[in-house]
Coordinates of C-alpha atoms in Angstrom, one line a residue:
M1 CA 0.0 0.0 0.0
K2 CA 1.3 3.5 -0.9
T3 CA 1.9 5.9 2.0
P4 CA 1.3 9.6 1.1
V5 CA 2.9 10.7 4.4
I6 CA 6.5 10.0 5.3
Q7 CA 7.4 10.8 8.9
F8 CA 10.8 11.3 10.4
G9 CA 10.8 10.5 14.1
T10 CA 9.2 7.8 16.2
S11 CA 8.6 9.7 19.4
R12 CA 5.6 9.0 21.6
F13 CA 4.5 12.6 21.0
L14 CA 4.1 11.8 17.3
Q15 CA 2.3 8.6 18.2
A16 CA -0.3 10.4 20.2
H17 CA -0.5 13.5 18.0
A18 CA -0.1 13.5 14.2
D19 CA -0.3 9.7 13.8
L20 CA -3.5 9.6 15.8
F21 CA -5.0 12.5 13.9
L22 CA -4.1 10.9 10.5
S23 CA -5.8 7.7 11.7
E24 CA -9.0 9.5 12.8
G25 CA -9.1 12.2 10.1
E26 CA -10.7 12.6 6.8
P27 CA -9.3 11.3 4.6
E28 CA -7.4 8.7 6.6
R29 CA -3.7 8.9 5.7
A30 CA -1.2 6.0 5.6
I31 CA 2.2 6.8 7.0
T32 CA 5.7 5.4 6.6
V33 CA 7.6 6.2 9.8
V34 CA 11.4 6.6 9.6
Q35 CA 13.7 6.2 12.6
T36 CA 16.4 8.8 12.2
S37 CA 18.4 8.3 15.4
G38 CA 20.1 5.0 14.5
D39 CA 19.4 3.9 18.1
A40 CA 19.2 0.1 17.9
A41 CA 17.3 0.0 21.2
R42 CA 14.3 1.7 19.4
S43 CA 14.2 -0.7 16.5
H44 CA 11.5 -2.8 18.2
R45 CA 9.3 0.2 18.2
L46 CA 9.2 0.4 14.4
A47 CA 7.7 -3.0 14.0
A48 CA 5.1 -2.3 16.8
L49 CA 4.1 1.0 15.2
A50 CA 3.3 -0.7 11.9
A51 CA 1.6 -3.7 13.4
P52 CA -1.7 -4.5 11.4
E53 CA -3.7 -4.3 14.6
G54 CA -2.4 -0.8 15.4
Y55 CA -1.2 0.6 18.7
P56 CA -3.1 2.2 21.6
V57 CA -3.2 5.9 22.7
R58 CA -4.9 6.4 26.0
V59 CA -6.3 9.9 26.6
R60 CA -6.7 10.9 30.2
G61 CA -7.7 14.1 31.9
L62 CA -10.4 16.7 32.1
K63 CA -12.3 18.0 29.1
D64 CA -14.9 20.7 29.7
G65 CA -14.7 19.9 33.4
R66 CA -15.5 16.2 32.9
P67 CA -13.1 13.3 33.4
V68 CA -11.9 11.6 30.2
D69 CA -10.3 8.2 30.1
E70 CA -10.5 6.5 26.7
V71 CA -8.3 4.4 24.5
M72 CA -8.0 4.9 20.7
T73 CA -6.3 2.6 18.3
V74 CA -4.0 4.1 15.7
I75 CA -3.8 2.3 12.4
S76 CA -2.3 5.0 10.2
V77 CA 1.3 3.7 10.4
R78 CA 1.7 1.1 7.7
R79 CA 5.5 0.8 7.4
G80 CA 8.5 1.4 9.6
L81 CA 12.0 2.0 8.3
S82 CA 15.4 2.9 9.7
A83 CA 17.4 5.6 8.0
A84 CA 20.6 3.7 9.1
R85 CA 19.6 0.3 7.7
D86 CA 16.9 1.0 5.0
W87 CA 18.0 4.2 3.3
P88 CA 17.4 3.0 -0.3
E89 CA 13.8 2.1 0.6
V90 CA 13.5 5.5 2.5
V91 CA 14.5 7.2 -0.8
R92 CA 12.1 5.2 -2.8
V93 CA 9.1 6.0 -0.6
F94 CA 10.1 9.7 -0.5
V95 CA 10.4 9.9 -4.3
E96 CA 7.5 7.6 -5.4
E97 CA 4.9 7.8 -2.7
A98 CA 5.2 10.8 -0.4
A99 CA 3.0 14.0 -0.7
F100 CA 3.6 15.2 2.8
V101 CA 6.7 15.1 5.1
L102 CA 6.4 15.3 8.9
S103 CA 9.4 15.6 11.2
N104 CA 10.0 15.8 14.9
T105 CA 13.7 15.2 15.3
G106 CA 14.2 16.8 18.7
D107 CA 15.5 20.2 19.9
A108 CA 18.9 19.5 18.4
G109 CA 17.6 18.1 15.1
Y110 CA 18.5 21.1 12.9
Q111 CA 22.1 21.4 14.1
G112 CA 24.8 20.7 11.6
R113 CA 27.2 17.8 11.9
P114 CA 30.6 17.1 10.3
E115 CA 29.1 14.3 8.2
D116 CA 26.9 16.9 6.4
A117 CA 29.9 17.7 4.2
S118 CA 29.8 14.3 2.6
A119 CA 28.7 14.3 -1.0
T120 CA 26.9 11.0 -0.4
Y121 CA 24.4 10.0 2.3
H122 CA 25.8 9.2 5.7
P123 CA 23.5 7.9 8.6
S124 CA 25.1 10.4 11.0
M125 CA 24.1 13.4 9.0
S126 CA 21.8 16.0 10.5
F127 CA 18.2 15.9 9.5
P128 CA 18.5 18.9 7.1
A129 CA 21.3 17.1 5.3
K130 CA 19.3 13.9 5.0
L131 CA 16.4 15.9 3.7
F132 CA 18.6 17.6 1.1
H133 CA 19.7 14.2 -0.3
L134 CA 16.0 13.0 -0.4
L135 CA 14.9 16.2 -2.2
A136 CA 17.8 15.8 -4.6
A137 CA 16.6 12.3 -5.4
R138 CA 13.0 13.5 -5.9
H139 CA 14.2 16.3 -8.2
A140 CA 16.2 13.9 -10.2
A141 CA 13.1 11.7 -10.7
G142 CA 11.0 14.5 -12.0
G143 CA 10.7 17.0 -9.2
A144 CA 7.1 16.7 -8.1
S145 CA 6.2 19.3 -5.4
I146 CA 5.9 18.1 -1.8
V147 CA 4.6 19.6 1.4
I148 CA 7.0 19.6 4.3
L149 CA 5.5 20.1 7.8
P150 CA 8.1 20.2 10.5
M151 CA 6.8 19.8 14.0
E152 CA 9.9 20.7 16.0
L153 CA 9.4 23.4 18.6
V154 CA 11.4 26.0 16.7
V155 CA 10.0 29.4 15.9
D156 CA 9.1 29.6 12.2
N157 CA 10.1 25.9 11.9
G158 CA 9.3 25.7 8.2
K159 CA 11.4 28.7 7.4
A160 CA 14.2 27.5 9.7
L161 CA 14.2 24.0 8.1
K162 CA 14.2 25.5 4.6
A163 CA 17.2 27.7 5.5
A164 CA 19.1 24.8 6.9
V165 CA 18.4 22.5 3.9
L166 CA 19.4 25.3 1.5
A167 CA 22.6 25.9 3.4
V168 CA 23.5 22.3 2.9
A169 CA 22.4 22.4 -0.7
R170 CA 24.5 25.4 -1.5
R171 CA 27.6 23.7 -0.1
Q172 CA 26.9 20.5 -1.9
T173 CA 25.8 21.5 -5.4
G174 CA 25.8 24.2 -8.0
D175 CA 22.8 22.7 -9.8
V176 CA 20.7 25.8 -10.3
G177 CA 17.6 23.6 -11.1
L178 CA 17.9 21.7 -7.9
L179 CA 18.4 24.8 -5.8
S180 CA 15.4 26.4 -7.4
Y181 CA 13.3 23.3 -6.8
I182 CA 14.2 23.3 -3.1
E183 CA 13.6 27.0 -2.7
N184 CA 10.5 27.6 -4.9
D185 CA 8.7 24.3 -5.6
V186 CA 8.9 22.6 -2.3
V187 CA 6.2 23.9 0.1
W188 CA 7.8 24.7 3.5
V189 CA 5.1 25.1 6.2
N190 CA 5.3 26.7 9.6
S191 CA 3.4 24.7 12.1
L192 CA 3.0 24.5 15.9
V193 CA 2.0 21.4 17.9
D194 CA 0.7 21.1 21.4
R195 CA -0.2 18.1 23.5
I196 CA 1.3 16.8 26.7
V197 CA 2.2 13.2 26.1
S198 CA 3.3 11.9 29.4
E199 CA 4.1 8.2 29.2
P200 CA 4.9 5.5 26.7
I201 CA 3.0 2.3 26.3
E202 CA 5.3 -0.5 25.3
P203 CA 6.2 -1.5 22.7
A204 CA 4.3 1.3 21.0
G205 CA 1.7 3.8 22.1
A206 CA 1.3 6.6 24.6
V207 CA -0.7 8.3 27.3
A208 CA -1.8 11.8 26.6
E209 CA -4.0 14.6 27.8
P210 CA -7.3 15.5 26.0
Y211 CA -6.0 18.9 24.8
A212 CA -4.4 18.7 21.4
L213 CA -3.5 21.3 18.7
W214 CA -1.8 21.2 15.4
A215 CA -1.8 24.8 14.0
I216 CA -0.7 25.2 10.4
E217 CA 0.1 28.6 9.0
K218 CA -1.6 29.4 5.7
G219 CA 0.5 30.1 2.6
P220 CA 0.9 29.4 -1.1
G221 CA 0.5 25.7 -1.7
V222 CA -0.2 24.9 2.0
V223 CA -2.7 22.2 2.6
A224 CA -3.4 20.1 5.7
P225 CA -2.8 16.4 5.4
C226 CA -6.3 15.7 6.6
R227 CA -9.3 17.3 8.3
H228 CA -9.4 16.8 12.1
P229 CA -10.8 18.9 15.0
A230 CA -7.3 19.4 16.4
I231 CA -5.9 20.6 13.1
Q232 CA -6.3 24.4 12.4
L233 CA -5.2 26.4 9.4
V234 CA -4.4 29.9 10.8
D235 CA -3.3 33.2 9.2
D236 CA -0.5 33.8 11.6
L237 CA 1.1 31.5 14.1
K238 CA 2.9 34.2 16.1
Q239 CA 0.4 34.7 18.9
I240 CA -0.2 30.9 19.4
E241 CA 3.5 30.3 19.1
R242 CA 4.5 32.8 21.8
L243 CA 1.9 31.6 24.2
K244 CA 2.9 28.0 24.0
L245 CA 6.7 28.5 23.8
H246 CA 6.9 31.2 26.4
I247 CA 4.2 30.1 28.9
L248 CA 3.7 26.4 28.7
N249 CA 7.1 25.3 27.5
L250 CA 8.9 28.0 29.5
G251 CA 7.1 26.8 32.6
H252 CA 8.2 23.2 32.0
T253 CA 11.8 24.3 31.6
V254 CA 11.6 26.5 34.7
L255 CA 10.4 23.4 36.7
V256 CA 13.3 21.4 35.4
D257 CA 15.7 24.1 36.5
I258 CA 14.2 24.2 40.0
W259 CA 14.4 20.5 40.2
Q260 CA 18.1 20.5 39.1
Q261 CA 18.9 23.3 41.6
Q262 CA 17.5 21.1 44.3
G263 CA 19.8 18.3 43.3
G264 CA 17.7 16.5 40.7
G265 CA 16.9 13.7 43.1
G266 CA 14.1 11.3 42.8
D267 CA 11.9 10.9 39.8
P268 CA 9.2 13.6 40.2
V269 CA 6.3 14.2 37.8
V270 CA 5.0 17.6 37.0
R271 CA 1.7 17.4 38.9
E272 CA 3.4 16.3 42.1
F273 CA 6.3 18.7 41.8
I274 CA 4.2 21.7 41.2
A275 CA 2.1 20.9 44.3
R276 CA 5.1 21.6 46.5
P277 CA 4.5 25.0 48.1
A278 CA 8.0 26.3 47.4
V279 CA 7.9 25.2 43.8
E280 CA 4.4 26.6 43.2
E281 CA 5.5 29.9 44.7
A282 CA 8.7 30.2 42.6
L283 CA 6.9 29.3 39.4
T284 CA 4.0 31.7 40.1
A285 CA 6.4 34.5 40.8
I286 CA 8.2 34.0 37.5
Y287 CA 4.9 33.9 35.6
R288 CA 3.4 36.9 37.4
Q289 CA 6.5 39.1 37.6
E290 CA 8.6 38.2 34.6
V291 CA 6.3 36.7 32.0
L292 CA 2.8 38.2 32.0
P293 CA 4.1 41.8 32.1
V294 CA 6.0 41.2 28.8
F295 CA 2.9 39.7 27.2
A296 CA 0.9 42.7 28.3
R297 CA 3.1 44.8 26.0
L298 CA 3.0 42.5 23.0
P299 CA 0.4 42.5 20.3
G300 CA -2.3 40.0 21.1
G301 CA -0.9 39.5 24.5
D302 CA -4.2 40.0 26.2
G303 CA -4.9 36.2 26.0
A304 CA -1.9 35.4 28.1
E305 CA -3.7 35.4 31.4
D306 CA -6.3 32.9 30.2
Y307 CA -3.7 30.7 28.6
L308 CA -1.7 30.7 31.8
A309 CA -4.8 29.5 33.7
I310 CA -5.3 26.7 31.2
T311 CA -1.6 25.8 31.4
L312 CA -1.6 25.5 35.2
E313 CA -4.7 23.3 34.9
R314 CA -2.9 21.1 32.4
F315 CA 0.2 20.9 34.6
A316 CA -2.0 19.7 37.5
N317 CA -3.8 17.0 35.5
P318 CA -4.2 14.3 38.1
F319 CA -4.1 11.5 35.4
L320 CA -0.8 12.3 33.8
N321 CA 2.7 11.2 35.0
H322 CA 4.8 13.7 33.1
R323 CA 8.3 13.1 34.3
L324 CA 10.7 16.0 34.8
A325 CA 13.5 13.7 33.7
D326 CA 11.8 13.5 30.3
I327 CA 11.3 17.2 30.0
A328 CA 15.0 17.7 31.0
Q329 CA 16.2 16.1 27.8
N330 CA 18.1 18.6 25.6
H331 CA 17.7 21.1 28.5
V332 CA 20.4 23.6 27.3
Q333 CA 18.7 23.9 23.9
K334 CA 15.3 24.3 25.5
V335 CA 16.5 27.0 27.8
E336 CA 17.8 28.9 24.8
R337 CA 14.6 28.6 22.8
R338 CA 12.1 28.9 25.6
I339 CA 13.7 31.4 28.0
G340 CA 16.6 33.0 26.2
A341 CA 14.4 33.9 23.2
F342 CA 11.8 35.3 25.6
L343 CA 14.4 37.6 27.2
D344 CA 15.4 38.8 23.8
L345 CA 11.7 39.5 23.0
A346 CA 11.4 41.4 26.3
K347 CA 14.5 43.6 25.9
P348 CA 12.8 46.6 24.3
F349 CA 10.5 46.9 27.3
G350 CA 13.3 47.1 29.9
L351 CA 11.5 45.0 32.4
P352 CA 13.3 43.2 35.2
Q353 CA 13.6 39.4 34.7
P354 CA 16.3 38.3 37.2
R355 CA 15.1 34.7 37.7
L356 CA 14.8 33.9 34.0
A357 CA 18.1 35.6 33.3
A358 CA 19.7 33.4 36.1
I359 CA 18.4 30.2 34.5
V360 CA 19.9 31.2 31.1
A361 CA 23.2 32.1 32.7
G362 CA 23.2 28.8 34.6
A363 CA 22.5 26.8 31.5
G364 CA 25.2 28.5 29.5

């Protein structure tokens, strides 16, 4: 069976977000999932994701004030491949089947690597370099357009990924036609995703909250891969992006910093950790004194107070075990994007942000 969606990344977030939506949506979309990390320990997940019977996603929490606890079966994933072992087949699917590309390669996914300089594919290349080689193969086969929907938590992620791929391309080739194809014919989409996915279900599947959002910024050639209540086509992502990145994600990273400053002991989950009076007081002070005053001066910032209330309710979800140790992965990059970028945004206002500045200084 052909798979019009090729997805780079096997994370539990994708399992309970895009893969679920593409299973439930109209039209239902079939996916080839590509493991990009080369981690042999995750190879068992590939087979489980593509099992004919599907895999479970358990949604637990409160929706409109009422408890939700239900299990959905995801059947959209039809094929699992490894970029390290199955590259020729990855290329074939990308060239012959794919109409949409999804990626969630982690907070360090766009960073260049020495292997990017290789004229031929190497498994240790960065994701932008891998994508360049795939686009070059697609162009050589006729150059059909393709929609690329990055899901990494990077501001203007479509533009950022396009810039990273073009940087690789310009170092690799002088082929004007290929460069024009990448720059003008490929559809690079800015998108923003939001859902707390707290626990894995082995060998595949996840536990997630009811809230879910996949916001896709409108533009020439931009189409959503399917229709689903959680998928929204929006004129401008900026307001949604700022709220999520600098309230919800910032709060998670602040909690990790507090935990690490306390020694990083135990294995706390967000709902338990935030219930500690000292932690709640510290987080509230940052939100009230260093975050909300900035949003009050930003266009569209009047929604920040309501978004903060929703965020704190999501943090306290009694059904989710969202481990701080999981959130702490790639902590330095998260501090830079979630807090450092917010400090830059706030500079013109001259507001005091000593606690956030200390977190950035400590991570550096």
